[in-house]
mmCIF file of C-alpha atoms and ligand atoms in Angstrom:
data_model
loop_
_atom_site.group_PDB
_atom_site.id
_atom_site.type_symbol
_atom_site.label_atom_id
_atom_site.label_comp_id
_atom_site.label_asym_id
_atom_site.label_seq_id
_atom_site.Cartn_x
_atom_site.Cartn_y
_atom_site.Cartn_z
ATOM 1 C CA MET A 1 124.885 70.516 130.459
ATOM 2 C CA SER A 2 127.163 68.162 131.946
ATOM 3 C CA GLY A 3 125.174 65.575 133.922
ATOM 4 C CA LEU A 4 122.102 65.611 135.837
ATOM 5 C CA LEU A 5 123.347 66.316 139.731
ATOM 6 C CA GLY A 6 119.808 67.661 141.038
ATOM 7 C CA ILE A 7 117.114 70.228 140.692
ATOM 8 C CA GLU A 8 118.194 72.394 143.220
ATOM 9 C CA ASP A 9 120.757 74.225 140.413
ATOM 10 C CA LEU A 10 118.557 74.398 137.295
ATOM 11 C CA ASP A 11 116.572 77.444 136.078
ATOM 12 C CA ARG A 12 113.195 77.066 135.641
ATOM 13 C CA GLY A 13 113.619 77.332 131.677
ATOM 14 C CA PHE A 14 115.927 74.234 131.575
ATOM 15 C CA ILE A 15 113.418 71.903 133.450
ATOM 16 C CA GLN A 16 110.447 73.224 131.282
ATOM 17 C CA SER A 17 112.736 72.612 128.387
ATOM 18 C CA ILE A 18 112.834 68.694 129.690
ATOM 19 C CA LEU A 19 109.175 68.543 130.772
ATOM 20 C CA ASP A 20 107.918 69.831 127.157
ATOM 21 C CA ARG A 21 110.971 67.191 125.572
ATOM 22 C CA ALA A 22 109.209 64.396 128.024
ATOM 23 C CA ALA A 23 105.980 65.084 126.667
ATOM 24 C CA ASP A 24 106.955 64.517 123.175
ATOM 25 C CA PHE A 25 108.203 60.954 124.286
ATOM 26 C CA GLN A 26 104.928 60.297 125.750
ATOM 27 C CA VAL A 27 103.219 57.324 124.262
ATOM 28 C CA LYS A 28 100.097 58.767 122.298
ATOM 29 C CA ASP A 29 96.403 57.783 122.217
ATOM 30 C CA GLY A 30 96.662 54.035 120.649
ATOM 31 C CA GLY A 31 100.111 53.483 121.015
ATOM 32 C CA SER A 32 101.361 50.660 122.625
ATOM 33 C CA THR A 33 104.855 51.654 123.680
ATOM 34 C CA PHE A 34 107.425 54.330 123.557
ATOM 35 C CA GLN A 35 108.599 55.391 120.133
ATOM 36 C CA LYS A 36 112.090 53.077 118.814
ATOM 37 C CA LEU A 37 114.341 56.016 117.720
ATOM 38 C CA ASN A 38 117.971 55.832 116.987
ATOM 39 C CA THR A 39 118.897 59.371 117.858
ATOM 40 C CA LEU A 40 121.703 57.881 120.346
ATOM 41 C CA GLN A 41 123.102 55.170 118.143
ATOM 42 C CA GLY A 42 126.818 54.477 119.251
ATOM 43 C CA LYS A 43 126.286 55.475 122.826
ATOM 44 C CA THR A 44 126.569 53.403 125.476
ATOM 45 C CA LEU A 45 125.242 54.697 129.446
ATOM 46 C CA VAL A 46 126.166 52.556 132.430
ATOM 47 C CA ASN A 47 123.794 52.274 135.010
ATOM 48 C CA LEU A 48 125.536 51.822 138.218
ATOM 49 C CA PHE A 49 123.214 51.076 141.060
ATOM 50 C CA PHE A 50 124.768 50.544 144.916
ATOM 51 C CA GLU A 51 120.949 50.812 146.379
ATOM 52 C CA ALA A 52 118.000 48.753 145.244
ATOM 53 C CA SER A 53 115.787 49.929 142.523
ATOM 54 C CA THR A 54 112.695 48.651 140.039
ATOM 55 C CA ARG A 55 111.450 51.517 138.999
ATOM 56 C CA THR A 56 114.917 54.418 138.045
ATOM 57 C CA ARG A 57 116.894 51.588 137.022
ATOM 58 C CA THR A 58 114.277 49.698 134.960
ATOM 59 C CA SER A 59 113.363 52.827 133.430
ATOM 60 C CA PHE A 60 116.973 54.402 132.565
ATOM 61 C CA GLU A 61 117.567 50.922 130.483
ATOM 62 C CA ILE A 62 114.453 51.009 128.764
ATOM 63 C CA ALA A 63 114.918 54.996 127.877
ATOM 64 C CA ALA A 64 118.633 54.896 126.894
ATOM 65 C CA LYS A 65 117.387 51.558 124.748
ATOM 66 C CA ARG A 66 114.082 53.596 122.721
ATOM 67 C CA LEU A 67 116.791 56.224 122.100
ATOM 68 C CA GLY A 68 119.325 53.621 120.457
ATOM 69 C CA CYS A 69 121.712 53.619 123.716
ATOM 70 C CA ASP A 70 123.755 50.556 124.373
ATOM 71 C CA THR A 71 123.190 50.082 128.382
ATOM 72 C CA ILE A 72 125.187 48.134 130.684
ATOM 73 C CA SER A 73 123.460 47.453 134.050
ATOM 74 C CA ILE A 74 125.830 47.207 137.168
ATOM 75 C CA THR A 75 124.594 46.257 141.066
ATOM 76 C CA ALA A 76 127.006 46.801 143.845
ATOM 77 C CA SER A 77 126.453 43.167 145.246
ATOM 78 C CA GLY A 78 127.534 41.993 141.434
ATOM 79 C CA SER A 79 130.594 44.231 141.053
ATOM 80 C CA SER A 80 134.071 44.372 142.690
ATOM 81 C CA VAL A 81 132.478 46.602 145.199
ATOM 82 C CA SER A 82 131.875 43.708 147.150
ATOM 83 C CA LYS A 83 135.684 42.836 146.828
ATOM 84 C CA GLY A 84 136.403 46.153 148.819
ATOM 85 C CA GLU A 85 136.974 48.397 145.670
ATOM 86 C CA SER A 86 136.531 52.104 146.564
ATOM 87 C CA LEU A 87 133.886 53.945 145.164
ATOM 88 C CA VAL A 88 136.666 56.275 142.919
ATOM 89 C CA ASP A 89 138.551 53.590 141.912
ATOM 90 C CA THR A 90 135.161 51.808 140.566
ATOM 91 C CA LEU A 91 133.972 54.863 138.526
ATOM 92 C CA ALA A 92 137.530 55.359 137.367
ATOM 93 C CA THR A 93 137.613 51.804 135.811
ATOM 94 C CA LEU A 94 134.044 52.160 134.745
ATOM 95 C CA ALA A 95 135.359 55.565 132.962
ATOM 96 C CA ALA A 96 138.531 54.136 131.258
ATOM 97 C CA MET A 97 136.062 51.821 129.193
ATOM 98 C CA ARG A 98 134.833 54.923 127.503
ATOM 99 C CA PRO A 99 130.744 54.984 128.082
ATOM 100 C CA ASN A 100 129.253 58.195 127.360
ATOM 101 C CA ALA A 101 127.470 59.023 130.723
ATOM 102 C CA ILE A 102 127.163 57.175 134.131
ATOM 103 C CA VAL A 103 124.036 56.913 135.689
ATOM 104 C CA MET A 104 124.018 56.495 139.556
ATOM 105 C CA ARG A 105 122.385 55.824 142.917
ATOM 106 C CA HIS A 106 124.508 55.852 145.668
ATOM 107 C CA ALA A 107 123.242 55.541 149.619
ATOM 108 C CA ALA A 108 125.999 58.997 150.526
ATOM 109 C CA SER A 109 124.226 62.183 150.029
ATOM 110 C CA GLY A 110 126.815 63.952 147.537
ATOM 111 C CA ALA A 111 128.052 61.065 145.948
ATOM 112 C CA PRO A 112 127.352 62.030 142.611
ATOM 113 C CA HIS A 113 128.867 65.706 143.344
ATOM 114 C CA PHE A 114 131.744 64.561 144.232
ATOM 115 C CA LEU A 115 132.516 61.728 141.610
ATOM 116 C CA GLN A 116 131.699 64.367 139.108
ATOM 117 C CA ARG A 117 134.669 66.785 139.487
ATOM 118 C CA HIS A 118 136.868 63.682 139.943
ATOM 119 C CA LEU A 119 135.577 62.360 136.145
ATOM 120 C CA ASN A 120 134.958 63.800 132.847
ATOM 121 C CA ILE A 121 132.430 62.026 131.954
ATOM 122 C CA PRO A 122 128.576 63.069 132.620
ATOM 123 C CA ILE A 123 127.066 61.969 135.699
ATOM 124 C CA VAL A 124 123.130 61.321 136.566
ATOM 125 C CA ASN A 125 122.302 61.030 139.800
ATOM 126 C CA ALA A 126 119.284 58.392 140.053
ATOM 127 C CA GLY A 127 119.239 59.004 143.901
ATOM 128 C CA ASP A 128 121.502 60.145 146.253
ATOM 129 C CA GLY A 129 121.363 59.277 150.239
ATOM 130 C CA LEU A 130 118.975 62.071 151.813
ATOM 131 C CA HIS A 131 119.954 64.770 148.961
ATOM 132 C CA GLU A 132 117.981 64.538 145.617
ATOM 133 C CA HIS A 133 116.444 62.291 143.030
ATOM 134 C CA PRO A 134 116.315 65.069 140.189
ATOM 135 C CA THR A 135 115.044 63.061 137.683
ATOM 136 C CA GLN A 136 111.903 61.546 139.944
ATOM 137 C CA ALA A 137 110.890 65.326 140.589
ATOM 138 C CA LEU A 138 110.639 65.679 136.752
ATOM 139 C CA LEU A 139 108.331 62.657 135.862
ATOM 140 C CA ASP A 140 106.528 63.968 139.008
ATOM 141 C CA ALA A 141 105.951 67.500 137.349
ATOM 142 C CA ARG A 142 105.490 65.583 133.900
ATOM 143 C CA THR A 143 102.683 63.721 135.528
ATOM 144 C CA ILE A 144 101.138 66.838 137.725
ATOM 145 C CA LEU A 145 101.235 68.567 134.133
ATOM 146 C CA ASP A 146 99.518 65.764 131.856
ATOM 147 C CA ARG A 147 96.189 66.796 134.312
ATOM 148 C CA ARG A 148 96.692 70.521 135.199
ATOM 149 C CA ARG A 149 97.433 73.483 133.052
ATOM 150 C CA SER A 150 100.539 74.965 135.089
ATOM 151 C CA LEU A 151 101.916 73.875 138.476
ATOM 152 C CA SER A 152 101.183 77.638 139.678
ATOM 153 C CA GLY A 153 99.795 78.083 142.473
ATOM 154 C CA LEU A 154 98.922 74.065 143.270
ATOM 155 C CA ARG A 155 98.666 73.514 146.660
ATOM 156 C CA VAL A 156 101.147 70.259 146.669
ATOM 157 C CA ALA A 157 100.911 68.022 150.101
ATOM 158 C CA ILE A 158 104.100 65.942 150.748
ATOM 159 C CA ILE A 159 103.076 63.457 153.518
ATOM 160 C CA GLY A 160 105.177 60.928 155.328
ATOM 161 C CA ASP A 161 108.868 60.068 155.926
ATOM 162 C CA ILE A 162 110.295 63.679 154.765
ATOM 163 C CA ALA A 163 113.394 63.652 156.640
ATOM 164 C CA HIS A 164 114.934 60.595 154.621
ATOM 165 C CA SER A 165 113.456 61.477 151.602
ATOM 166 C CA ARG A 166 115.423 62.714 148.842
ATOM 167 C CA VAL A 167 112.058 62.819 146.267
ATOM 168 C CA ALA A 168 110.883 65.295 148.902
ATOM 169 C CA ARG A 169 113.864 67.630 148.385
ATOM 170 C CA SER A 170 113.768 67.386 144.956
ATOM 171 C CA ASN A 171 109.929 68.026 144.676
ATOM 172 C CA ILE A 172 110.497 71.002 147.293
ATOM 173 C CA HIS A 173 113.371 72.569 144.768
ATOM 174 C CA LEU A 174 110.938 71.834 141.741
ATOM 175 C CA LEU A 175 107.819 72.782 142.503
ATOM 176 C CA SER A 176 108.849 75.991 144.586
ATOM 177 C CA LYS A 177 110.714 77.063 141.111
ATOM 178 C CA PHE A 178 107.119 76.984 139.643
ATOM 179 C CA ASP A 179 105.379 78.819 142.221
ATOM 180 C CA ALA A 180 103.455 75.820 143.509
ATOM 181 C CA HIS A 181 102.648 75.537 147.208
ATOM 182 C CA VAL A 182 104.307 73.099 149.204
ATOM 183 C CA VAL A 183 103.142 71.620 152.644
ATOM 184 C CA LEU A 184 105.242 69.125 154.168
ATOM 185 C CA CYS A 185 103.514 66.982 156.657
ATOM 186 C CA GLY A 186 104.779 63.889 158.707
ATOM 187 C CA PRO A 187 105.197 63.088 162.478
ATOM 188 C CA ALA A 188 107.644 65.417 163.790
ATOM 189 C CA PRO A 189 110.787 63.086 164.074
ATOM 190 C CA LEU A 190 110.655 62.737 160.557
ATOM 191 C CA LEU A 191 109.826 66.582 159.624
ATOM 192 C CA PRO A 192 113.268 68.397 160.330
ATOM 193 C CA PRO A 193 112.370 72.414 160.683
ATOM 194 C CA GLU A 194 115.326 73.213 158.393
ATOM 195 C CA LEU A 195 113.482 71.871 154.930
ATOM 196 C CA ALA A 196 111.138 74.766 155.655
ATOM 197 C CA ARG A 197 114.031 76.746 154.382
ATOM 198 C CA LEU A 198 114.676 74.861 151.297
ATOM 199 C CA ALA A 199 112.283 77.119 149.304
ATOM 200 C CA PRO A 200 110.424 80.136 150.136
ATOM 201 C CA GLY A 201 106.704 79.404 151.059
ATOM 202 C CA VAL A 202 107.000 75.902 152.478
ATOM 203 C CA ILE A 203 104.929 75.310 155.512
ATOM 204 C CA LEU A 204 105.336 72.171 157.877
ATOM 205 C CA THR A 205 102.380 70.468 159.600
ATOM 206 C CA THR A 206 102.131 67.293 161.916
ATOM 207 C CA ASP A 207 98.131 67.340 161.337
ATOM 208 C CA MET A 208 97.837 65.071 158.366
ATOM 209 C CA ARG A 209 94.184 66.640 157.740
ATOM 210 C CA GLU A 210 95.488 70.208 157.758
ATOM 211 C CA ALA A 211 98.307 69.326 155.152
ATOM 212 C CA ILE A 212 95.133 67.741 152.776
ATOM 213 C CA GLN A 213 92.543 70.528 153.404
ATOM 214 C CA ARG A 214 91.852 72.013 149.825
ATOM 215 C CA ALA A 215 95.470 70.058 148.339
ATOM 216 C CA ASP A 216 95.481 69.535 144.597
ATOM 217 C CA VAL A 217 98.046 66.862 144.944
ATOM 218 C CA VAL A 218 99.000 64.705 147.678
ATOM 219 C CA MET A 219 102.356 63.055 147.555
ATOM 220 C CA MET A 220 102.660 60.240 149.690
ATOM 221 C CA LEU A 221 106.320 58.726 151.111
ATOM 222 C CA ARG A 222 107.068 55.656 151.976
ATOM 223 C CA VAL A 223 108.893 55.236 155.332
ATOM 224 C CA GLN A 224 112.229 54.468 155.006
ATOM 225 C CA LEU A 225 112.877 51.807 157.846
ATOM 226 C CA GLU A 226 116.221 50.927 155.944
ATOM 227 C CA ARG A 227 117.617 54.470 156.958
ATOM 228 C CA ILE A 228 115.791 54.679 160.290
ATOM 229 C CA THR A 229 118.012 53.043 163.299
ATOM 230 C CA GLU A 230 115.491 53.983 166.331
ATOM 231 C CA ALA A 231 111.448 53.244 165.845
ATOM 232 C CA ALA A 232 110.397 56.987 165.465
ATOM 233 C CA PHE A 233 106.374 56.004 166.537
ATOM 234 C CA PRO A 234 104.977 53.151 167.973
ATOM 235 C CA ALA A 235 104.537 49.960 165.562
ATOM 236 C CA GLY A 236 101.074 50.064 164.093
ATOM 237 C CA GLU A 237 100.122 53.704 164.886
ATOM 238 C CA TYR A 238 101.681 55.072 161.883
ATOM 239 C CA PHE A 239 98.671 53.635 159.442
ATOM 240 C CA LYS A 240 96.174 55.266 161.650
ATOM 241 C CA PHE A 241 97.677 58.989 161.769
ATOM 242 C CA TYR A 242 99.451 59.064 158.774
ATOM 243 C CA GLY A 243 98.266 56.324 156.071
ATOM 244 C CA LEU A 244 96.373 58.244 153.091
ATOM 245 C CA ARG A 245 92.308 56.853 153.101
ATOM 246 C CA ALA A 246 89.341 57.534 151.050
ATOM 247 C CA GLU A 247 88.084 59.107 153.740
ATOM 248 C CA HIS A 248 91.022 61.831 153.549
ATOM 249 C CA LEU A 249 90.370 62.634 149.966
ATOM 250 C CA HIS A 250 86.839 64.355 150.751
ATOM 251 C CA LEU A 251 89.448 67.228 152.612
ATOM 252 C CA ALA A 252 90.911 67.861 148.996
ATOM 253 C CA ASN A 253 90.341 69.378 146.310
ATOM 254 C CA PRO A 254 87.593 67.033 144.328
ATOM 255 C CA GLU A 255 90.075 66.266 141.787
ATOM 256 C CA VAL A 256 93.168 65.548 143.607
ATOM 257 C CA LEU A 257 95.595 63.377 142.197
ATOM 258 C CA VAL A 258 97.425 61.116 144.489
ATOM 259 C CA MET A 259 100.866 60.367 144.026
ATOM 260 C CA HIS A 260 103.396 57.937 145.341
ATOM 261 C CA PRO A 261 107.325 57.475 143.963
ATOM 262 C CA GLY A 262 107.164 54.002 144.848
ATOM 263 C CA PRO A 263 107.686 51.125 146.165
ATOM 264 C CA ILE A 264 104.359 51.918 148.130
ATOM 265 C CA ASN A 265 103.700 49.532 151.297
ATOM 266 C CA ARG A 266 99.564 48.715 151.155
ATOM 267 C CA GLY A 267 98.400 49.650 154.571
ATOM 268 C CA ARG A 268 101.358 51.283 155.932
ATOM 269 C CA GLU A 269 101.576 54.593 154.304
ATOM 270 C CA ILE A 270 98.163 54.132 151.828
ATOM 271 C CA SER A 271 95.298 51.977 151.562
ATOM 272 C CA SER A 272 94.713 50.162 148.916
ATOM 273 C CA GLU A 273 91.047 51.771 147.916
ATOM 274 C CA VAL A 274 93.378 54.955 147.440
ATOM 275 C CA ALA A 275 96.273 53.528 145.382
ATOM 276 C CA ASP A 276 93.920 51.596 143.200
ATOM 277 C CA SER A 277 91.475 54.442 142.699
ATOM 278 C CA LYS A 278 90.968 56.902 139.797
ATOM 279 C CA ALA A 279 92.796 59.703 141.528
ATOM 280 C CA SER A 280 95.326 57.651 141.622
ATOM 281 C CA MET A 281 98.685 58.870 139.895
ATOM 282 C CA ILE A 282 101.421 56.156 140.971
ATOM 283 C CA LEU A 283 101.311 53.642 137.354
ATOM 284 C CA ASN A 284 101.317 57.436 135.408
ATOM 285 C CA GLN A 285 104.452 58.364 137.104
ATOM 286 C CA VAL A 286 106.266 54.933 136.274
ATOM 287 C CA GLU A 287 104.996 55.440 132.794
ATOM 288 C CA ASN A 288 106.146 59.148 132.544
ATOM 289 C CA GLY A 289 109.667 57.933 134.444
ATOM 290 C CA ILE A 290 110.527 56.620 130.820
ATOM 291 C CA ALA A 291 109.721 59.238 128.985
ATOM 292 C CA VAL A 292 111.417 62.164 131.355
ATOM 293 C CA ARG A 293 114.511 59.989 131.099
ATOM 294 C CA MET A 294 114.542 59.616 127.500
ATOM 295 C CA ALA A 295 114.450 63.523 127.304
ATOM 296 C CA VAL A 296 117.449 63.648 130.151
ATOM 297 C CA LEU A 297 119.613 60.834 128.377
ATOM 298 C CA GLU A 298 119.136 62.731 124.766
ATOM 299 C CA ARG A 299 119.982 65.950 126.270
ATOM 300 C CA ILE A 300 123.100 64.724 127.972
ATOM 301 C CA LEU A 301 124.089 62.509 125.404
ATOM 302 C CA GLN A 302 123.594 64.598 122.070
ATOM 303 C CA GLN A 303 126.200 67.314 123.980
HETATM 304 N N1 LIG B 1 110.927 56.116 143.146
HETATM 305 C C1 LIG B 1 112.164 55.382 143.088
HETATM 306 O O1 LIG B 1 112.765 55.794 143.157
HETATM 307 O O2 LIG B 1 112.058 53.665 142.676
HETATM 308 P P1 LIG B 1 113.173 52.668 143.004
HETATM 309 O O3 LIG B 1 113.614 52.799 144.395
HETATM 310 O O4 LIG B 1 112.372 51.584 142.746
HETATM 311 O O5 LIG B 1 113.706 53.026 141.960
#
């Protein structure tokens, strides 16, 4: 493994090994924080974020530090990108400083793949445009497996702005590789039919109640207003048709897990009542983000 660019090209055995290793890093009963190890002592990680992030950037940094790895975080606004430096020149400059890996988020789909072809340094994709967000899918799988024995046979409804979601794409790939049944749901302008071809058996519906019916997991997605140029639906209507409320949970499996990659918009795609309910895994996902990223960094940096 050189870096981690997406879930699509990973095999099931590799994904399972990352999920199993992440479980070793989880905070166990009675623990107050993640273990401090020195397995990556002497290594340096650059976190390069061209788009905003709270969870991914912070958790990569904490994960690296818990393993003894030095980290440097750079945002586009604080770098010479704001002075017109190109992406290739920026990455080549950082690579010349000899970090051991670069974690990168970029608005352009395929940006990390392009750079990986030009640089002899592992690149970890922390979200590229509308394409993939592999560590999010891994931490989502870890979160489900903390509560369910297997992903196989689970009905997972992914609801919201599917069109602009790299989280949805990575989860479709991962869940399908493990034989879960994926249902995609959203308003028609945000639900591209071609996504049904990403993996066998993926179902699309614009009816939120149909999607949630007998669901074992409901993953809600934010409407990515920053990527939408024309209003896809009348303002104020979204929550009425696609906002998750307590009444919906009665349609699902009684033990349903409610997930959301964050950031959540209360009252737009999810009610506070559901976000703060016992079914909500939202903060468990955030916590697992550190364990999963420790497992990914260990794998990449110990090569
Ligand atoms: N889930 C996620 O990618 O969150 P951030 O944008 O805060 O990193």
